[in-house]
mmCIF file of C-alpha atoms in Angstrom:
data_model
loop_
_atom_site.group_PDB
_atom_site.id
_atom_site.type_symbol
_atom_site.label_atom_id
_atom_site.label_comp_id
_atom_site.label_asym_id
_atom_site.label_seq_id
_atom_site.Cartn_x
_atom_site.Cartn_y
_atom_site.Cartn_z
ATOM 1 C CA UNK A 8 146.646 57.717 41.458
ATOM 2 C CA UNK A 9 147.104 56.359 44.978
ATOM 3 C CA UNK A 10 145.885 56.782 48.560
ATOM 4 C CA UNK A 11 148.449 56.934 51.379
ATOM 5 C CA UNK A 12 147.384 57.409 55.005
ATOM 6 C CA UNK A 13 149.706 57.480 58.002
ATOM 7 C CA UNK A 14 149.035 58.055 61.696
ATOM 8 C CA UNK A 15 145.461 59.191 61.016
ATOM 9 C CA UNK A 16 143.486 59.988 64.165
ATOM 10 C CA UNK A 17 140.088 61.608 64.602
ATOM 11 C CA UNK A 18 137.895 61.684 67.713
ATOM 12 C CA UNK A 19 134.210 62.481 68.011
ATOM 13 C CA UNK A 20 133.106 64.308 71.199
ATOM 14 C CA UNK A 21 132.029 61.011 72.781
ATOM 15 C CA UNK A 22 135.460 59.464 72.299
ATOM 16 C CA UNK A 23 134.780 57.233 69.291
ATOM 17 C CA UNK A 24 136.633 57.774 66.029
ATOM 18 C CA UNK A 25 139.667 56.327 64.268
ATOM 19 C CA UNK A 26 143.091 55.971 65.849
ATOM 20 C CA UNK A 27 146.545 55.725 64.286
ATOM 21 C CA UNK A 28 145.409 54.415 60.916
ATOM 22 C CA UNK A 29 148.165 53.514 58.432
ATOM 23 C CA UNK A 30 146.813 52.453 55.045
ATOM 24 C CA UNK A 31 148.204 52.505 51.505
ATOM 25 C CA UNK A 32 146.138 51.846 48.378
ATOM 26 C CA UNK A 33 148.426 51.488 45.381
ATOM 27 C CA UNK A 34 147.671 53.104 42.008
ATOM 28 C CA UNK A 35 144.851 51.166 40.372
ATOM 29 C CA UNK A 36 144.242 48.989 43.449
ATOM 30 C CA UNK A 37 140.828 48.261 44.958
ATOM 31 C CA UNK A 38 140.678 48.246 48.777
ATOM 32 C CA UNK A 39 137.540 47.164 50.627
ATOM 33 C CA UNK A 40 137.054 48.209 54.254
ATOM 34 C CA UNK A 41 134.911 46.011 56.493
ATOM 35 C CA UNK A 42 134.121 45.861 60.185
ATOM 36 C CA UNK A 43 131.191 45.922 62.598
ATOM 37 C CA UNK A 44 128.849 48.900 62.781
ATOM 38 C CA UNK A 45 130.542 51.827 64.488
ATOM 39 C CA UNK A 46 134.069 50.532 63.840
ATOM 40 C CA UNK A 47 135.112 53.726 62.011
ATOM 41 C CA UNK A 48 135.095 52.672 58.358
ATOM 42 C CA UNK A 49 132.727 55.434 57.193
ATOM 43 C CA UNK A 50 134.631 57.947 59.331
ATOM 44 C CA UNK A 51 137.806 56.905 57.507
ATOM 45 C CA UNK A 52 136.141 57.504 54.142
ATOM 46 C CA UNK A 53 134.854 60.919 55.251
ATOM 47 C CA UNK A 54 138.338 61.914 56.403
ATOM 48 C CA UNK A 55 139.812 61.021 53.019
ATOM 49 C CA UNK A 56 137.035 62.925 51.250
ATOM 50 C CA UNK A 57 137.618 65.955 53.482
ATOM 51 C CA UNK A 58 134.185 65.964 55.143
ATOM 52 C CA UNK A 59 135.955 65.574 58.507
ATOM 53 C CA UNK A 60 139.221 67.143 59.635
ATOM 54 C CA UNK A 61 141.794 64.829 61.266
ATOM 55 C CA UNK A 62 143.290 65.473 64.673
ATOM 56 C CA UNK A 63 146.653 64.106 63.549
ATOM 57 C CA UNK A 64 148.056 62.236 60.591
ATOM 58 C CA UNK A 65 148.701 62.555 56.878
ATOM 59 C CA UNK A 66 146.382 61.919 53.918
ATOM 60 C CA UNK A 67 148.096 61.902 50.523
ATOM 61 C CA UNK A 68 146.311 61.461 47.190
ATOM 62 C CA UNK A 69 148.616 60.739 44.277
ATOM 63 C CA UNK A 70 151.481 61.938 46.471
ATOM 64 C CA UNK A 71 149.805 65.257 47.356
ATOM 65 C CA UNK A 72 149.155 65.905 51.064
ATOM 66 C CA UNK A 73 145.487 66.959 51.297
ATOM 67 C CA UNK A 74 144.929 66.890 55.065
ATOM 68 C CA UNK A 75 144.345 70.670 55.049
ATOM 69 C CA UNK A 76 142.704 70.882 51.603
ATOM 70 C CA UNK A 77 138.966 71.603 51.261
ATOM 71 C CA UNK A 78 136.784 68.725 49.959
ATOM 72 C CA UNK A 79 136.027 70.472 46.657
ATOM 73 C CA UNK A 80 139.740 70.848 45.947
ATOM 74 C CA UNK A 81 140.784 67.260 46.719
ATOM 75 C CA UNK A 82 139.658 65.949 43.339
ATOM 76 C CA UNK A 83 138.087 62.839 44.857
ATOM 77 C CA UNK A 84 135.147 60.965 43.364
ATOM 78 C CA UNK A 85 132.562 59.782 45.900
ATOM 79 C CA UNK A 86 129.605 57.452 45.387
ATOM 80 C CA UNK A 87 127.185 57.553 48.317
ATOM 81 C CA UNK A 88 124.824 54.891 49.612
ATOM 82 C CA UNK A 89 121.768 56.809 48.347
ATOM 83 C CA UNK A 90 123.523 57.901 45.092
ATOM 84 C CA UNK A 91 122.598 61.596 45.750
ATOM 85 C CA UNK A 92 121.485 62.258 42.162
ATOM 86 C CA UNK A 93 119.735 65.541 41.390
ATOM 87 C CA UNK A 94 116.093 64.587 40.685
ATOM 88 C CA UNK A 95 115.462 67.511 38.296
ATOM 89 C CA UNK A 96 118.476 66.676 36.089
ATOM 90 C CA UNK A 97 118.814 64.050 33.387
ATOM 91 C CA UNK A 98 121.439 61.335 33.658
ATOM 92 C CA UNK A 99 123.677 63.307 31.300
ATOM 93 C CA UNK A 100 123.233 66.509 33.302
ATOM 94 C CA UNK A 101 123.958 64.701 36.577
ATOM 95 C CA UNK A 102 127.184 63.277 35.192
ATOM 96 C CA UNK A 103 128.227 66.611 33.693
ATOM 97 C CA UNK A 104 127.588 68.573 36.899
ATOM 98 C CA UNK A 105 131.069 68.099 38.480
ATOM 99 C CA UNK A 106 132.587 69.439 35.244
ATOM 100 C CA UNK A 107 130.323 72.488 35.383
ATOM 101 C CA UNK A 108 131.577 73.218 38.903
ATOM 102 C CA UNK A 109 135.135 73.068 37.560
ATOM 103 C CA UNK A 110 134.433 75.594 34.826
ATOM 104 C CA UNK A 111 134.582 73.166 31.905
ATOM 105 C CA UNK A 112 132.896 74.499 28.773
ATOM 106 C CA UNK A 113 129.397 73.272 27.882
ATOM 107 C CA UNK A 114 130.578 71.471 24.734
ATOM 108 C CA UNK A 115 133.362 69.632 26.542
ATOM 109 C CA UNK A 116 131.043 68.829 29.462
ATOM 110 C CA UNK A 117 128.574 67.173 27.127
ATOM 111 C CA UNK A 118 131.268 65.208 25.334
ATOM 112 C CA UNK A 119 132.972 63.929 28.481
ATOM 113 C CA UNK A 120 129.680 63.157 30.237
ATOM 114 C CA UNK A 121 128.559 61.246 27.148
ATOM 115 C CA UNK A 122 131.781 59.221 27.182
ATOM 116 C CA UNK A 123 131.317 58.451 30.888
ATOM 117 C CA UNK A 124 127.757 57.257 30.293
ATOM 118 C CA UNK A 125 128.941 55.119 27.386
ATOM 119 C CA UNK A 126 131.548 53.530 29.665
ATOM 120 C CA UNK A 127 128.728 52.801 32.132
ATOM 121 C CA UNK A 128 126.548 51.406 29.288
ATOM 122 C CA UNK A 129 123.932 54.107 29.802
ATOM 123 C CA UNK A 130 124.136 56.113 26.565
ATOM 124 C CA UNK A 131 120.564 55.185 25.622
ATOM 125 C CA UNK A 132 119.287 56.562 28.946
ATOM 126 C CA UNK A 133 121.121 59.894 28.882
ATOM 127 C CA UNK A 134 117.903 61.942 28.778
ATOM 128 C CA UNK A 135 116.119 60.136 31.588
ATOM 129 C CA UNK A 136 115.759 61.553 35.081
ATOM 130 C CA UNK A 137 116.605 59.483 38.190
ATOM 131 C CA UNK A 138 112.975 58.507 38.856
ATOM 132 C CA UNK A 139 112.901 56.943 35.388
ATOM 133 C CA UNK A 140 115.918 54.724 36.137
ATOM 134 C CA UNK A 141 116.209 51.472 38.055
ATOM 135 C CA UNK A 142 118.339 51.272 41.198
ATOM 136 C CA UNK A 143 121.172 49.660 39.279
ATOM 137 C CA UNK A 144 121.014 52.304 36.546
ATOM 138 C CA UNK A 145 121.074 55.086 39.153
ATOM 139 C CA UNK A 146 124.105 53.469 40.720
ATOM 140 C CA UNK A 147 125.925 53.459 37.382
ATOM 141 C CA UNK A 148 125.033 57.131 36.813
ATOM 142 C CA UNK A 149 126.488 57.964 40.242
ATOM 143 C CA UNK A 150 129.634 56.013 39.381
ATOM 144 C CA UNK A 151 129.988 57.781 36.018
ATOM 145 C CA UNK A 152 129.568 61.141 37.778
ATOM 146 C CA UNK A 153 132.297 60.242 40.286
ATOM 147 C CA UNK A 154 134.742 59.374 37.498
ATOM 148 C CA UNK A 155 133.959 61.978 34.843
ATOM 149 C CA UNK A 156 136.372 64.602 36.220
ATOM 150 C CA UNK A 157 139.273 62.099 36.424
ATOM 151 C CA UNK A 158 139.654 62.117 40.216
ATOM 152 C CA UNK A 159 142.781 61.282 42.191
ATOM 153 C CA UNK A 160 140.867 58.566 44.070
ATOM 154 C CA UNK A 161 137.451 56.923 44.130
ATOM 155 C CA UNK A 162 135.555 56.468 47.408
ATOM 156 C CA UNK A 163 132.532 54.155 47.574
ATOM 157 C CA UNK A 164 130.278 54.389 50.629
ATOM 158 C CA UNK A 165 128.191 51.191 50.580
ATOM 159 C CA UNK A 166 126.854 51.990 47.084
ATOM 160 C CA UNK A 167 125.182 48.590 46.623
ATOM 161 C CA UNK A 168 123.286 48.294 49.904
ATOM 162 C CA UNK A 169 120.005 49.502 48.363
ATOM 163 C CA UNK A 170 120.021 46.790 45.674
ATOM 164 C CA UNK A 171 118.643 43.270 45.934
ATOM 165 C CA UNK A 172 121.063 40.336 46.120
ATOM 166 C CA UNK A 173 120.959 39.486 42.408
ATOM 167 C CA UNK A 174 121.592 43.081 41.319
ATOM 168 C CA UNK A 175 124.342 43.536 43.927
ATOM 169 C CA UNK A 176 126.279 40.591 42.521
ATOM 170 C CA UNK A 177 126.033 41.966 38.980
ATOM 171 C CA UNK A 178 126.824 45.554 39.968
ATOM 172 C CA UNK A 179 129.909 44.726 42.016
ATOM 173 C CA UNK A 180 131.415 43.109 38.927
ATOM 174 C CA UNK A 181 130.556 46.201 36.892
ATOM 175 C CA UNK A 182 132.124 48.519 39.461
ATOM 176 C CA UNK A 183 135.283 46.443 39.402
ATOM 177 C CA UNK A 184 135.411 46.478 35.597
ATOM 178 C CA UNK A 185 134.978 50.275 35.431
ATOM 179 C CA UNK A 186 137.536 50.794 38.198
ATOM 180 C CA UNK A 187 140.085 48.670 36.348
ATOM 181 C CA UNK A 188 139.392 50.512 33.108
ATOM 182 C CA UNK A 189 140.193 53.833 34.777
ATOM 183 C CA UNK A 190 143.108 52.470 36.838
ATOM 184 C CA UNK A 191 142.154 54.532 39.863
ATOM 185 C CA UNK A 192 142.907 53.810 43.520
ATOM 186 C CA UNK A 193 139.587 52.916 45.152
ATOM 187 C CA UNK A 194 138.427 52.627 48.756
ATOM 188 C CA UNK A 195 135.141 50.753 49.162
ATOM 189 C CA UNK A 196 133.328 50.742 52.519
ATOM 190 C CA UNK A 197 130.891 47.838 52.838
ATOM 191 C CA UNK A 198 129.082 45.602 55.334
ATOM 192 C CA UNK A 199 128.986 42.768 52.806
ATOM 193 C CA UNK A 200 131.950 40.453 53.367
ATOM 194 C CA UNK A 201 131.271 38.420 50.230
ATOM 195 C CA UNK A 202 131.317 41.650 48.245
ATOM 196 C CA UNK A 203 134.630 42.678 49.811
ATOM 197 C CA UNK A 204 136.335 39.321 49.362
ATOM 198 C CA UNK A 205 135.143 38.861 45.779
ATOM 199 C CA UNK A 206 136.202 42.167 44.221
ATOM 200 C CA UNK A 207 138.982 43.689 46.344
ATOM 201 C CA UNK A 208 142.722 43.427 45.806
ATOM 202 C CA UNK A 209 143.180 44.008 49.531
ATOM 203 C CA UNK A 210 140.724 44.040 52.422
ATOM 204 C CA UNK A 211 141.069 46.149 55.575
ATOM 205 C CA UNK A 212 139.372 44.943 58.763
ATOM 206 C CA UNK A 213 138.583 47.577 61.383
ATOM 207 C CA UNK A 214 137.275 47.391 64.926
ATOM 208 C CA UNK A 215 136.822 50.100 67.544
ATOM 209 C CA UNK A 216 138.472 52.680 65.289
ATOM 210 C CA UNK A 217 141.627 50.680 64.647
ATOM 211 C CA UNK A 218 142.919 48.880 61.585
ATOM 212 C CA UNK A 219 143.519 45.272 62.604
ATOM 213 C CA UNK A 220 144.626 43.692 59.329
ATOM 214 C CA UNK A 221 145.191 44.710 55.721
ATOM 215 C CA UNK A 222 145.748 41.796 53.374
ATOM 216 C CA UNK A 223 144.660 40.161 50.109
ATOM 217 C CA UNK A 224 141.316 38.340 50.519
ATOM 218 C CA UNK A 225 142.741 34.805 50.568
ATOM 219 C CA UNK A 226 145.434 35.686 53.101
ATOM 220 C CA UNK A 227 142.900 37.477 55.293
ATOM 221 C CA UNK A 228 140.619 34.435 55.280
ATOM 222 C CA UNK A 229 143.311 31.777 55.687
ATOM 223 C CA UNK A 230 145.726 33.681 57.936
ATOM 224 C CA UNK A 231 143.825 36.125 60.171
ATOM 225 C CA UNK A 232 146.080 37.949 62.614
ATOM 226 C CA UNK A 233 143.874 37.466 65.671
ATOM 227 C CA UNK A 234 140.716 35.890 67.046
ATOM 228 C CA UNK A 235 138.507 38.867 66.214
ATOM 229 C CA UNK A 236 139.448 38.890 62.523
ATOM 230 C CA UNK A 237 139.097 35.098 62.335
ATOM 231 C CA UNK A 238 135.586 35.250 63.779
ATOM 232 C CA UNK A 239 134.489 38.305 61.855
ATOM 233 C CA UNK A 240 135.567 37.226 58.371
ATOM 234 C CA UNK A 241 133.468 34.282 57.237
ATOM 235 C CA UNK A 242 132.402 31.432 59.533
ATOM 236 C CA UNK A 243 134.785 29.887 62.014
ATOM 237 C CA UNK A 244 135.287 27.348 64.768
ATOM 238 C CA UNK A 245 137.600 28.851 67.381
ATOM 239 C CA UNK A 246 139.050 26.884 70.278
ATOM 240 C CA UNK A 247 141.548 27.559 73.017
ATOM 241 C CA UNK A 248 144.256 24.901 72.882
ATOM 242 C CA UNK A 249 147.379 23.893 74.761
ATOM 243 C CA UNK A 250 150.499 22.704 72.974
ATOM 244 C CA UNK A 251 151.625 19.271 74.132
ATOM 245 C CA UNK A 252 154.186 16.995 72.416
ATOM 246 C CA UNK A 253 153.745 18.555 69.002
ATOM 247 C CA UNK A 254 149.957 18.408 69.110
ATOM 248 C CA UNK A 255 147.100 20.602 70.283
ATOM 249 C CA UNK A 256 144.886 19.715 73.218
ATOM 250 C CA UNK A 257 141.441 21.194 72.502
ATOM 251 C CA UNK A 258 138.054 20.786 74.237
ATOM 252 C CA UNK A 259 136.893 18.432 71.465
ATOM 253 C CA UNK A 260 140.033 16.311 71.251
ATOM 254 C CA UNK A 261 143.729 16.309 70.261
ATOM 255 C CA UNK A 262 144.514 17.898 66.910
ATOM 256 C CA UNK A 263 147.559 17.975 64.706
ATOM 257 C CA UNK A 264 148.467 20.863 62.439
ATOM 258 C CA UNK A 265 150.829 21.697 59.618
ATOM 259 C CA UNK A 266 151.430 25.126 61.167
ATOM 260 C CA UNK A 267 154.533 25.741 63.311
ATOM 261 C CA UNK A 268 153.868 25.464 67.030
ATOM 262 C CA UNK A 269 155.362 27.272 70.031
ATOM 263 C CA UNK A 270 156.916 25.360 72.898
ATOM 264 C CA UNK A 271 155.018 22.774 74.933
ATOM 265 C CA UNK A 272 152.710 24.318 77.492
ATOM 266 C CA UNK A 273 151.893 27.392 75.397
ATOM 267 C CA UNK A 274 148.231 28.355 74.966
ATOM 268 C CA UNK A 275 147.083 29.209 71.449
ATOM 269 C CA UNK A 276 143.878 29.774 69.503
ATOM 270 C CA UNK A 277 142.896 27.180 66.914
ATOM 271 C CA UNK A 278 140.866 28.130 63.841
ATOM 272 C CA UNK A 279 138.863 25.578 61.847
ATOM 273 C CA UNK A 280 137.001 26.822 58.796
ATOM 274 C CA UNK A 281 133.740 24.848 58.361
ATOM 275 C CA UNK A 282 134.367 23.947 54.719
ATOM 276 C CA UNK A 283 137.774 22.418 55.603
ATOM 277 C CA UNK A 284 136.180 19.727 57.764
ATOM 278 C CA UNK A 285 135.379 16.404 56.104
ATOM 279 C CA UNK A 286 131.838 15.129 56.827
ATOM 280 C CA UNK A 287 131.447 11.477 57.773
ATOM 281 C CA UNK A 288 128.350 9.781 56.319
ATOM 282 C CA UNK A 289 127.010 6.245 56.721
ATOM 283 C CA UNK A 290 129.063 4.878 53.812
ATOM 284 C CA UNK A 291 132.253 6.092 55.473
ATOM 285 C CA UNK A 292 131.307 4.340 58.705
ATOM 286 C CA UNK A 293 130.698 1.054 56.873
ATOM 287 C CA UNK A 294 134.080 1.382 55.185
ATOM 288 C CA UNK A 295 135.792 2.307 58.444
ATOM 289 C CA UNK A 296 136.788 5.845 59.424
ATOM 290 C CA UNK A 297 140.541 6.301 59.079
ATOM 291 C CA UNK A 298 142.652 8.660 61.166
ATOM 292 C CA UNK A 299 145.942 7.432 59.719
ATOM 293 C CA UNK A 300 146.863 10.868 58.353
ATOM 294 C CA UNK A 301 146.700 12.338 61.843
ATOM 295 C CA UNK A 302 143.121 13.522 61.463
ATOM 296 C CA UNK A 303 140.892 13.829 64.512
ATOM 297 C CA UNK A 304 137.662 11.846 64.049
ATOM 298 C CA UNK A 305 134.636 13.330 65.801
ATOM 299 C CA UNK A 306 131.335 11.450 65.842
ATOM 300 C CA UNK A 307 128.175 13.179 66.982
ATOM 301 C CA UNK A 308 124.668 14.324 66.185
ATOM 302 C CA UNK A 309 123.527 17.169 63.945
ATOM 303 C CA UNK A 310 121.573 19.634 66.084
ATOM 304 C CA UNK A 311 120.965 22.247 63.401
ATOM 305 C CA UNK A 312 120.945 21.822 59.637
ATOM 306 C CA UNK A 313 120.598 24.812 57.260
ATOM 307 C CA UNK A 314 119.949 24.328 53.538
ATOM 308 C CA UNK A 315 121.647 27.174 51.623
ATOM 309 C CA UNK A 316 121.190 26.067 48.029
ATOM 310 C CA UNK A 317 124.536 24.870 46.776
ATOM 311 C CA UNK A 318 125.693 23.942 50.298
ATOM 312 C CA UNK A 319 124.395 23.119 53.740
ATOM 313 C CA UNK A 320 125.742 24.426 57.028
ATOM 314 C CA UNK A 321 125.365 22.227 60.083
ATOM 315 C CA UNK A 322 126.077 22.183 63.814
ATOM 316 C CA UNK A 323 127.471 18.880 65.036
ATOM 317 C CA UNK A 324 127.299 18.162 68.769
ATOM 318 C CA UNK A 325 130.358 16.149 69.794
ATOM 319 C CA UNK A 326 131.945 15.248 73.080
ATOM 320 C CA UNK A 327 133.397 18.471 74.410
ATOM 321 C CA UNK A 328 131.439 20.988 72.333
ATOM 322 C CA UNK A 329 129.882 21.820 68.982
ATOM 323 C CA UNK A 330 131.516 21.928 65.555
ATOM 324 C CA UNK A 331 130.248 24.048 62.649
ATOM 325 C CA UNK A 332 130.655 22.410 59.238
ATOM 326 C CA UNK A 333 129.741 22.990 55.606
ATOM 327 C CA UNK A 334 129.240 20.502 52.793
ATOM 328 C CA UNK A 335 127.517 20.066 49.442
ATOM 329 C CA UNK A 336 126.486 16.516 50.393
ATOM 330 C CA UNK A 337 122.850 15.948 51.329
ATOM 331 C CA UNK A 338 123.531 12.569 53.016
ATOM 332 C CA UNK A 339 122.932 12.195 56.770
ATOM 333 C CA UNK A 340 126.030 13.389 58.654
ATOM 334 C CA UNK A 341 127.319 11.262 61.510
ATOM 335 C CA UNK A 342 130.573 13.059 62.245
ATOM 336 C CA UNK A 343 133.545 14.944 60.814
ATOM 337 C CA UNK A 344 137.238 14.358 60.212
ATOM 338 C CA UNK A 345 139.604 17.198 61.127
ATOM 339 C CA UNK A 346 142.736 16.735 58.981
ATOM 340 C CA UNK A 347 145.939 18.523 60.024
ATOM 341 C CA UNK A 348 145.701 20.808 56.979
ATOM 342 C CA UNK A 349 142.408 22.205 58.276
ATOM 343 C CA UNK A 350 143.893 23.260 61.621
ATOM 344 C CA UNK A 351 145.175 26.843 61.707
ATOM 345 C CA UNK A 352 147.071 28.240 64.681
ATOM 346 C CA UNK A 353 146.555 31.973 65.173
ATOM 347 C CA UNK A 354 149.403 34.288 66.159
ATOM 348 C CA UNK A 355 149.609 35.164 69.887
ATOM 349 C CA UNK A 356 147.432 38.126 70.858
ATOM 350 C CA UNK A 357 149.390 41.349 71.222
#
């Protein structure tokens, strides 16, 4: 069970839409799609589900071209943001409903719906109606309903957005476990980057209707293909820099990097992730701050300090600009070291 999209284009009357999307989700793989509001990620999901008709392009599910197939015949499971459960039906009846539409006998419907609820750990709640279930339980019923008819693909349209933070974290792990159990290609649209990075095999970043990068989470975070992706995924310091004698001239000082560099005189974009910077505290100053490894030492003053539980995020005003850093230390911060391994050089913009 796989999803293969090539050259997919769709335009709304106002000109927005998706343009030339190429995307493959391998059998059993979990792909999360992220991007700013209006970037086209929900439109992409609706095109795969058949709720919208593409202008051009191919959509194949398990090798079958479905671009001209009606939604009900695509055999795709969809979990919506609001779950869309029938309020007058029990959990068991909701899960069994797709089988009823497909002409499955009542006895088999009950058996398969019961198995789906058991997989979702909801067997004890089979006779309850949606208003008797918590948000997380409703979400699991919707997931069981999407999987009960053994679909070619599973599409998730921000299914966790209605849950609080604690329940979201628990439910995303459950979704991943159920998806792995069924081995089904899954496309998950979400605004939550942490959610995407933590559960997906690959993450797609979209902007203005175009797919900018498709990569495993770590690669996406460490090696973004351009400035937009670098700034959108996680937190980032981004500087324009000029290559000079094997180093990088930036507004805050000269930096060295382990990345390959273009010829002298070239202009590049430098990415520094906040957690890769090394805070300098009073004890470090007393011991002497070393730059022997080629690190850039920046002393300054903290202008904003945010306590986030297990870490703190701070803005450090230095000569030439401001640096964003993260640390678990609660000691007063006097500066940061920028080691060469923290300095990423982004590919030239196309």
